[in-house]
Short mmCIF file of C-alpha atoms and ligand atoms in Angstrom, two decimals:
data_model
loop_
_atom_site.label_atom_id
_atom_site.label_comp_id
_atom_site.label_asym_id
_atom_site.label_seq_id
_atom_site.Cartn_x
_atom_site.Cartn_y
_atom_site.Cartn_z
CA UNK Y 1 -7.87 22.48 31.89
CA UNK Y 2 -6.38 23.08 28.14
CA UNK Y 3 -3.72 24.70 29.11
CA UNK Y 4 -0.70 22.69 27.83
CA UNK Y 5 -0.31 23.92 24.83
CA UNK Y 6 2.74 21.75 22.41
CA UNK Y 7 4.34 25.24 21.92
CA UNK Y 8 4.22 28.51 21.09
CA UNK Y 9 6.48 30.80 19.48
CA UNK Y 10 8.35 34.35 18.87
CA UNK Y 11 4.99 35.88 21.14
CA UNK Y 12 6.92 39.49 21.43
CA UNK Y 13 4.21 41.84 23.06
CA UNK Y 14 1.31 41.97 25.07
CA UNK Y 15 -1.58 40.81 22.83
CA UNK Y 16 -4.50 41.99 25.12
CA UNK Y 17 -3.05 45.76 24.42
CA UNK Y 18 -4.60 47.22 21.67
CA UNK Y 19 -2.30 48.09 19.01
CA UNK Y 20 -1.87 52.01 18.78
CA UNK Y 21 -0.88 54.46 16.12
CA UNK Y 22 2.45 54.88 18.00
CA UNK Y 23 3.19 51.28 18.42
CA UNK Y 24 2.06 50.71 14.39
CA UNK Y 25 5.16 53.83 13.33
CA UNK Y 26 7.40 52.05 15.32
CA UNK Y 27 6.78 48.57 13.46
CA UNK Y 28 7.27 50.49 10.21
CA UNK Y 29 10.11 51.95 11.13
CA UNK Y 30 11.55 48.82 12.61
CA UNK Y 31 10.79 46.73 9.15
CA UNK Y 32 11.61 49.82 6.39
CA UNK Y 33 14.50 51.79 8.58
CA UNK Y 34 12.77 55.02 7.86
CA UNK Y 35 9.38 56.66 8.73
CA UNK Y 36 6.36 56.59 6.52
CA UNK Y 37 3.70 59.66 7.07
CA UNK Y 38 0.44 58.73 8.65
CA UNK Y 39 -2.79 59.94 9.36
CA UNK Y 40 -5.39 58.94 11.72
CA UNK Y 41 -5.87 55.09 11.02
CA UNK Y 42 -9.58 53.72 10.36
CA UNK Y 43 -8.70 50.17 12.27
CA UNK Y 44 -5.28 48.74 14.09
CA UNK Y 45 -5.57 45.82 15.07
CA UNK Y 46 -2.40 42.75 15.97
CA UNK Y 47 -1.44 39.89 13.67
CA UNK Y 48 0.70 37.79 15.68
CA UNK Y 49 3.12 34.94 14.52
CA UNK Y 50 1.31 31.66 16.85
CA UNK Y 51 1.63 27.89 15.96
CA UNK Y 52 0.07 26.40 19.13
CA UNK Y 53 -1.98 23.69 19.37
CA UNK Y 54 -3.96 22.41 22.71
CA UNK Y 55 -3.11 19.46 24.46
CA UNK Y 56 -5.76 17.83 25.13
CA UNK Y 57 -9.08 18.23 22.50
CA UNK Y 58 -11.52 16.62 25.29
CA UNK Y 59 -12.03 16.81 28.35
CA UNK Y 60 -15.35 15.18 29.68
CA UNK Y 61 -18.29 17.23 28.40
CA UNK Y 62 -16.16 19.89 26.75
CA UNK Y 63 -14.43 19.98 23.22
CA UNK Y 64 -12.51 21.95 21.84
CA UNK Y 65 -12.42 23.15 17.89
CA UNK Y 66 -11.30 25.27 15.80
CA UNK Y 67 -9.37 28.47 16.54
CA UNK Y 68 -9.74 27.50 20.37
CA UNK Y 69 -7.75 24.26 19.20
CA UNK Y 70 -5.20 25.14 17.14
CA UNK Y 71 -3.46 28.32 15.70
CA UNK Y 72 -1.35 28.19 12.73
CA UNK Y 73 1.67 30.31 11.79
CA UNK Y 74 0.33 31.37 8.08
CA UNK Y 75 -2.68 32.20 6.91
CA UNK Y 76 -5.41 30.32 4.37
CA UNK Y 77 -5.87 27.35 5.86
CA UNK Y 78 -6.89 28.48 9.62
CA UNK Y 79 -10.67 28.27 8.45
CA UNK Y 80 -10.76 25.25 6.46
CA UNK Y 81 -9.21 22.96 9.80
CA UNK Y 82 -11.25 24.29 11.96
CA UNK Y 83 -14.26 23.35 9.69
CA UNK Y 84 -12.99 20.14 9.26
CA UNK Y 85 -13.14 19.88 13.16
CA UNK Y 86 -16.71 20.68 12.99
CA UNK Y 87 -17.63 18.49 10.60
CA UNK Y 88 -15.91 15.25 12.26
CA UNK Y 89 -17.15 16.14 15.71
CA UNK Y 90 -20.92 16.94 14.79
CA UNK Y 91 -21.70 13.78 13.78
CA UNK Y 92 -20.14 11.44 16.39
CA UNK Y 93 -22.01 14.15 18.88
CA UNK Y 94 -25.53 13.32 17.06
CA UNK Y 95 -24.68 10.05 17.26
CA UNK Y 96 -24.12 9.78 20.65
CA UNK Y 97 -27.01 12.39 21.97
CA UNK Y 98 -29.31 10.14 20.09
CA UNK Y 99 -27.88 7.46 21.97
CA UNK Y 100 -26.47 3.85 20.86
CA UNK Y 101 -23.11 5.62 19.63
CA UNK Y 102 -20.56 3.19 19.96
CA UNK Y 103 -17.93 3.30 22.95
CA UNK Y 104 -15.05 5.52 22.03
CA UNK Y 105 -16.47 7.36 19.31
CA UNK Y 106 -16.29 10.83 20.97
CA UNK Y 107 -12.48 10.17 22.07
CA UNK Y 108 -11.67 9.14 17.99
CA UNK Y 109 -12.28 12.81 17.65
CA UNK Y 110 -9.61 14.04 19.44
CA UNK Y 111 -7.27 11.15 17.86
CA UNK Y 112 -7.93 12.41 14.44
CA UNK Y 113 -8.51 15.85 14.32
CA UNK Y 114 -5.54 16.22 16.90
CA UNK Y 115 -2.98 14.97 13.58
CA UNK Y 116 -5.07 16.82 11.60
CA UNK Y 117 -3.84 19.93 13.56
CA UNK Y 118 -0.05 18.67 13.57
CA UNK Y 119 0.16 18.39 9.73
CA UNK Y 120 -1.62 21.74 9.25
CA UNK Y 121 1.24 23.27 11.63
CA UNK Y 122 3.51 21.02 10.04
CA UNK Y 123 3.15 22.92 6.52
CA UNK Y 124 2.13 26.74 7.95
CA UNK Y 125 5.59 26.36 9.32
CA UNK Y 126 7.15 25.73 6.02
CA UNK Y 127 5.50 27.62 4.73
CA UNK Y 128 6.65 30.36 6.90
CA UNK Y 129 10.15 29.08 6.16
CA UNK Y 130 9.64 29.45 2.43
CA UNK Y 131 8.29 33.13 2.84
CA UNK Y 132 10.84 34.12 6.34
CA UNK Y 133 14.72 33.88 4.97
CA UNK Y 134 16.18 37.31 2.75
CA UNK Y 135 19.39 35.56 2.33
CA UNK Y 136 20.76 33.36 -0.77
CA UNK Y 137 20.34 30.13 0.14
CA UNK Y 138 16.48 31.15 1.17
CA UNK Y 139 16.11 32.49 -2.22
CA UNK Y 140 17.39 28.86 -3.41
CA UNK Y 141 14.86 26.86 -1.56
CA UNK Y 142 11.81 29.30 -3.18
CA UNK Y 143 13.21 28.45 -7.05
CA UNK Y 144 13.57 24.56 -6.09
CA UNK Y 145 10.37 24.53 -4.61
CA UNK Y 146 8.97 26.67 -7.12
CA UNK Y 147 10.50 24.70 -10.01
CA UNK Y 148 9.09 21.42 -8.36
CA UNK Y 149 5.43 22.71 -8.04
CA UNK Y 150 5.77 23.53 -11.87
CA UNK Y 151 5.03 19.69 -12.13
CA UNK Y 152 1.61 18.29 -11.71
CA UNK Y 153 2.23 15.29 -9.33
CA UNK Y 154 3.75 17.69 -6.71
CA UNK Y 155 1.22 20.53 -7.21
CA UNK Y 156 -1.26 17.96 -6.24
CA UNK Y 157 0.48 16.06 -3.32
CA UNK Y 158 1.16 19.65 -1.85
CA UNK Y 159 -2.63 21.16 -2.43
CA UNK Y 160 -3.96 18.20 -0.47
CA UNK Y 161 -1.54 18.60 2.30
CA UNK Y 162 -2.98 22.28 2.52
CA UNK Y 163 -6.51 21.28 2.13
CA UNK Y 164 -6.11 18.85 4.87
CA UNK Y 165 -7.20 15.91 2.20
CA UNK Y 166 -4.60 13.64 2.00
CA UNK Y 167 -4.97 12.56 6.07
CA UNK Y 168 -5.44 8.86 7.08
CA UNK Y 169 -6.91 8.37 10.10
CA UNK Y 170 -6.00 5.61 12.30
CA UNK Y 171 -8.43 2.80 12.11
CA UNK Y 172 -8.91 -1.37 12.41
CA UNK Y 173 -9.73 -1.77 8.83
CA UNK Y 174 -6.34 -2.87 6.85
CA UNK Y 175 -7.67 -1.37 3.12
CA UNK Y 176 -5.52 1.06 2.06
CA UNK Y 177 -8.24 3.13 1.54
CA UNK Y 178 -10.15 3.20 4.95
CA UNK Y 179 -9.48 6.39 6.99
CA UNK Y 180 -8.73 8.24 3.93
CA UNK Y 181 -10.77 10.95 2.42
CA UNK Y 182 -13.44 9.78 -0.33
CA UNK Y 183 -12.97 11.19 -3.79
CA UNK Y 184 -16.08 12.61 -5.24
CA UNK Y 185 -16.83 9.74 -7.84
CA UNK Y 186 -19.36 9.94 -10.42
CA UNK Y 187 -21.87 7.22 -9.68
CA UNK Y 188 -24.47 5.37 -11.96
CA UNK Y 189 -27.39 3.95 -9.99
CA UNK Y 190 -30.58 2.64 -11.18
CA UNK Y 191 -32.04 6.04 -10.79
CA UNK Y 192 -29.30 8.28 -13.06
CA UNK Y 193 -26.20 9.68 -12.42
CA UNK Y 194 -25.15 11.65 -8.99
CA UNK Y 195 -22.10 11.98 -6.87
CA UNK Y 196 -20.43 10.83 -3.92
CA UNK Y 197 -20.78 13.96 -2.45
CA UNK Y 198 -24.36 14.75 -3.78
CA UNK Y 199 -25.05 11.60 -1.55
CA UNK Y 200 -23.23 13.23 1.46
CA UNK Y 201 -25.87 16.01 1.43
CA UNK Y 202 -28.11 14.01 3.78
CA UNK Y 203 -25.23 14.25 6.58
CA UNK Y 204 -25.65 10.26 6.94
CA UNK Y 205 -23.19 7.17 6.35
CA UNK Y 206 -23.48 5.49 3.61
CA UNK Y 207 -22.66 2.34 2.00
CA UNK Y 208 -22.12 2.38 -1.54
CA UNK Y 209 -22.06 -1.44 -3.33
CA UNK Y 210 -21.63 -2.34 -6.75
CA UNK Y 211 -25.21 -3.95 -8.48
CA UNK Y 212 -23.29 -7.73 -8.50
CA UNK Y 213 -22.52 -7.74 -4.58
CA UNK Y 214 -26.05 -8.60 -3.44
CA UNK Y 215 -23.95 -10.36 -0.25
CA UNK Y 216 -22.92 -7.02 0.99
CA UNK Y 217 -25.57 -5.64 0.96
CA UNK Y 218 -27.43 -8.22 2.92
CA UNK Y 219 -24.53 -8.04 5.44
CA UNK Y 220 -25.45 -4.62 6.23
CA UNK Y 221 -29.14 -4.69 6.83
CA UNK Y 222 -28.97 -4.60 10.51
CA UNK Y 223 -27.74 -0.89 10.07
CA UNK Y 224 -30.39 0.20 7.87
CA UNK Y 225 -32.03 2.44 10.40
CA UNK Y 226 -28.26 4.09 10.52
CA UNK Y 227 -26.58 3.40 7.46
CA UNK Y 228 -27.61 4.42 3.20
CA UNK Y 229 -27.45 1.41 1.19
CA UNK Y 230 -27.20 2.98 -2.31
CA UNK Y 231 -26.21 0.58 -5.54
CA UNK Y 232 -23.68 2.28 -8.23
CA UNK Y 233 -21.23 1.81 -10.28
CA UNK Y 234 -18.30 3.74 -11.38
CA UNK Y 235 -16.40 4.26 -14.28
CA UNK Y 236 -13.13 4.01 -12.15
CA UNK Y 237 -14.27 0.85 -10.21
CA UNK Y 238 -11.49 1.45 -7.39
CA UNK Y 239 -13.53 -0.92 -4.88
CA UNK Y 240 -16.72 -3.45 -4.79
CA UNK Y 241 -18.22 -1.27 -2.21
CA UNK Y 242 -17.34 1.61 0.43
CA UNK Y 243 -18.38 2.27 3.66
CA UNK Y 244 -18.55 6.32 4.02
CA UNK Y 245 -19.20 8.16 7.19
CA UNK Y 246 -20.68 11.33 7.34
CA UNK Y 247 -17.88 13.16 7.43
CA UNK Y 248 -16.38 11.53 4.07
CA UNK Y 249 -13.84 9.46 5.60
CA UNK Y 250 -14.27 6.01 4.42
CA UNK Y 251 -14.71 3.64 6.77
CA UNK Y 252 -14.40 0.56 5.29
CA UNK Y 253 -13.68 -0.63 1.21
CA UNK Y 254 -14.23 -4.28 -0.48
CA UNK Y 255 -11.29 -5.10 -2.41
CA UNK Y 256 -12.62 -6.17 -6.28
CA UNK Y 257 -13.58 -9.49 -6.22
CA UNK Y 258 -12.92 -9.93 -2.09
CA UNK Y 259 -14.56 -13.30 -1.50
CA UNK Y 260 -17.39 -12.17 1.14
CA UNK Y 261 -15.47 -14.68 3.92
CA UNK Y 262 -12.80 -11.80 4.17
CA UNK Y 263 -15.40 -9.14 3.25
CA UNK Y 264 -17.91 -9.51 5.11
CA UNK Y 265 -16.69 -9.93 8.86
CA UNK Y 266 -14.43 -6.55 7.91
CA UNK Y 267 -18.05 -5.00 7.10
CA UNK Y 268 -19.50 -6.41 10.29
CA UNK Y 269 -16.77 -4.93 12.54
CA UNK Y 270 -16.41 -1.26 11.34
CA UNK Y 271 -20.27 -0.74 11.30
CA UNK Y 272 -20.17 -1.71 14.53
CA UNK Y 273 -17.01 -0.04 14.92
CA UNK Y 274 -18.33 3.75 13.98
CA UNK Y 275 -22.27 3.15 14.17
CA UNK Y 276 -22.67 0.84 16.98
CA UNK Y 277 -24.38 -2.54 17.42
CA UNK Y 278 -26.82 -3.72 14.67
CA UNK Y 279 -30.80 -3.74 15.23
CA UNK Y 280 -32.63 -6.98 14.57
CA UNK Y 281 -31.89 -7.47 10.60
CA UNK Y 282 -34.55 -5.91 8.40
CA UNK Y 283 -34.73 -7.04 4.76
CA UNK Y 284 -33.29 -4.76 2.66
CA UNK Y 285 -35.78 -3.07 0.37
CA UNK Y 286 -35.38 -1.56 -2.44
CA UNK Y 287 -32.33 2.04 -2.20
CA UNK Y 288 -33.28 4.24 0.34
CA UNK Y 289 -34.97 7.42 -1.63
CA UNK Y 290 -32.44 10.52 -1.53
CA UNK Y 291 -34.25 13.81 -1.38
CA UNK Y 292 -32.93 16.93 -3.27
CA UNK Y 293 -30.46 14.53 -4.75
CA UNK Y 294 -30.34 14.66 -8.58
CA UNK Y 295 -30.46 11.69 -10.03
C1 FAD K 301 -6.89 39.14 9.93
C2 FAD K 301 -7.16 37.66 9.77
C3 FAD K 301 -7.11 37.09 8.51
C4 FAD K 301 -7.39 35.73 8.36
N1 FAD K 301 -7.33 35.19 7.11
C5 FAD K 301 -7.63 33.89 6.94
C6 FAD K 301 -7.63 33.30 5.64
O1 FAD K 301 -7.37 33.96 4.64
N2 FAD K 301 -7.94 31.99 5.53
C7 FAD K 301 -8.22 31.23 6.62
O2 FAD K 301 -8.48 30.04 6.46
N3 FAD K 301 -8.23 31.76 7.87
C8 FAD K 301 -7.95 33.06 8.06
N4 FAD K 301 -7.96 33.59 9.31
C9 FAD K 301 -8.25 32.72 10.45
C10 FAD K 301 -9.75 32.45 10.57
O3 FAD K 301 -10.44 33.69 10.57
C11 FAD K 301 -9.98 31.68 11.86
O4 FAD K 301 -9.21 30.49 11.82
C12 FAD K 301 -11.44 31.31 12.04
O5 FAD K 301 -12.25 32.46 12.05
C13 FAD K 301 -11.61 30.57 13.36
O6 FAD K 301 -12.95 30.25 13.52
P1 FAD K 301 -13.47 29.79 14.93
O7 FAD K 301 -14.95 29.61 14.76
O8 FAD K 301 -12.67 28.66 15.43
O9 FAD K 301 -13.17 31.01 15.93
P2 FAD K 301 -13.73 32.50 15.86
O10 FAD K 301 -14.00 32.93 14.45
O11 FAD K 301 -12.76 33.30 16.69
O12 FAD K 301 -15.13 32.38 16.58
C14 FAD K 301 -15.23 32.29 17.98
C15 FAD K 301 -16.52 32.97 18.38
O13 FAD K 301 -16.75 32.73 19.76
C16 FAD K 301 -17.16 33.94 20.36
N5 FAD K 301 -16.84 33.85 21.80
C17 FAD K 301 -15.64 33.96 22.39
N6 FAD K 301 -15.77 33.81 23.70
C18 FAD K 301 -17.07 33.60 23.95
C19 FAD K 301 -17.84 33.35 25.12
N7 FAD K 301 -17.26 33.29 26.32
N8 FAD K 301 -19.17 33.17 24.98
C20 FAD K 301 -19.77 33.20 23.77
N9 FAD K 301 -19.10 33.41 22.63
C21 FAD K 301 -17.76 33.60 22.72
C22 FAD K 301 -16.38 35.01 19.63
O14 FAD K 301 -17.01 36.29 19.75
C23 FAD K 301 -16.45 34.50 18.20
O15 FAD K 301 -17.61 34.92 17.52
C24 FAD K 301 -7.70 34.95 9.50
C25 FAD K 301 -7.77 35.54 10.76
C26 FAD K 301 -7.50 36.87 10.91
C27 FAD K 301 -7.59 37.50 12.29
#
């Protein structure tokens, strides 16, 4: 049902053999030229070089994640994709098990965890090419690389490409900040000082609106059963007001100052968009109380 896989590469043995003591001299002696003495070993077991990723993420009823997804040519960032995978698909499965999920939502995971697996192959594999050559030139592509990751612009761009931060996903909202992973602002409220991600803790969206943008926050009270309306401000003011989903991918963002005529309808869509159809408006109270938060 999986099956196609995009690729896969340099597979040279039998992986469901288990690797023996015999097999393990001969690798040595491949790699060094010479034999190294050996006693019994305590565990063998097979690191293979893969970079295959499945071809489909969905089908129906079953999803695929993880290691079962993807596998990646170098090691460290195996573990933090698949988590990522976990973390965009469990809430769009609440979501729709609870019902009222909008159309489409499952298949967006598959759309954006699907590049998220393409730009983590993208940089095990060169990675692997950084670590692979012994010749000159090979040793000339470490130093330049090297001597550019001495610099803190590059160190950065190149630790969120590893982290798997610095994706956009695909979306209808033109901000240059929807689909992109929220930084972890400091926010004031009414009630002290917390985070972005302290806010995250509860697992739900969230809408986070600067104290002068009563209008936005009015435009969103037919989500309130769905949606956090918190008030903050920032010391960094990048936006009047996000729209976060669970997952930290923002959703939505007010430009400063966006007159609510452009604002607003923008708001309207992507809640519908990623939470589905609004309930008869309530009027909004007061900030929904965040337990365990500190404030
Ligand atoms: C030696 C080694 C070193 C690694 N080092 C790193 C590292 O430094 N950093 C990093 O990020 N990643 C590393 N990885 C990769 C990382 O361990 C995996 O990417 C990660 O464990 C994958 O998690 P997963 O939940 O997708 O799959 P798994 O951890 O493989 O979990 C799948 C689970 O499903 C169970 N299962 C299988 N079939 C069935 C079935 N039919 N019914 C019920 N259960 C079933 C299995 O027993 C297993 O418990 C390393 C891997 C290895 C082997």
């Amino acid at each position: 049902m999986f099956a196609t896989t995009v690729e896969e590469e340099s597979v040279e043995y039998d992986d469901d053999e288990p690797m023996t003591l015999t097999e393990f001299q001969q690798s040595v002696h491949r790699m060094l030229g010479a034999d190294l003495p050996m006693g019994e070993a305590f565990r063998l077991s097979r690191w293979q070089f893969q970079a295959r990723q499945a071809g489909r993420y969905r089908d129906g009823r079953i999803l695929l994640a993880g290691d079962a997804a993807h596998l990646l040519p170098a090691t460290g960032a195996a573990l933090n994709l698949g988590m990522l995978d976990a973390v965009n698909l469990a809430w769009k499965l609440a979501a729709d098990i609870r019902g009222g999920a909008p159309s489409g939502l499952l298949d967006t995971y598959e759309t954006e965890r699907r590049y998220a697996g393409e730009r983590a192959l993208l940089q095990t594999r060169a990675q692997v090419a950084l670590r692979r050559g012994t010749d000159p030139a090979a040793d000339a592509l470490r130093e330049v690389v090297q001597e550019l990751l001495a610099d803190e612009q590059p160190a950065r761009r190149l630790g969120a490409l590893i982290a798997g931060a610095d994706l956009r996903y695909p979306g209808s909202d033109p901000h240059p900040l929807t689909g992109t992973f929220v930084t972890d602002l400091t926010l004031q409220t009414g009630q002290g000082t917390t985070s972005v991600a302290a806010l995250l803790h509860r697992a739900r969206p969230i809408l986070l609106v600067r104290a002068d943008r009563a209008d936005l926050r009015e435009a969103a009270a037919g989500w309130l059963d769905r949606v956090d309306i918190r008030t903050a401000g920032t010391e960094q003011r990048p936006t009047d007001a996000l729209l976060i989903r669970p997952d930290g991918h923002i959703a939505w963002a007010a430009a400063i100052d966006e007159p609510a005529d452009t604002a607003v309808p923008r708001l309207h869509q992507a809640l519908s968009e990623w939470f589905g159809d609004p309930t008869p408006p309530i009027t909004p109270q007061n900030d929904t109380e965040v337990p365990g938060v500190a404030r």
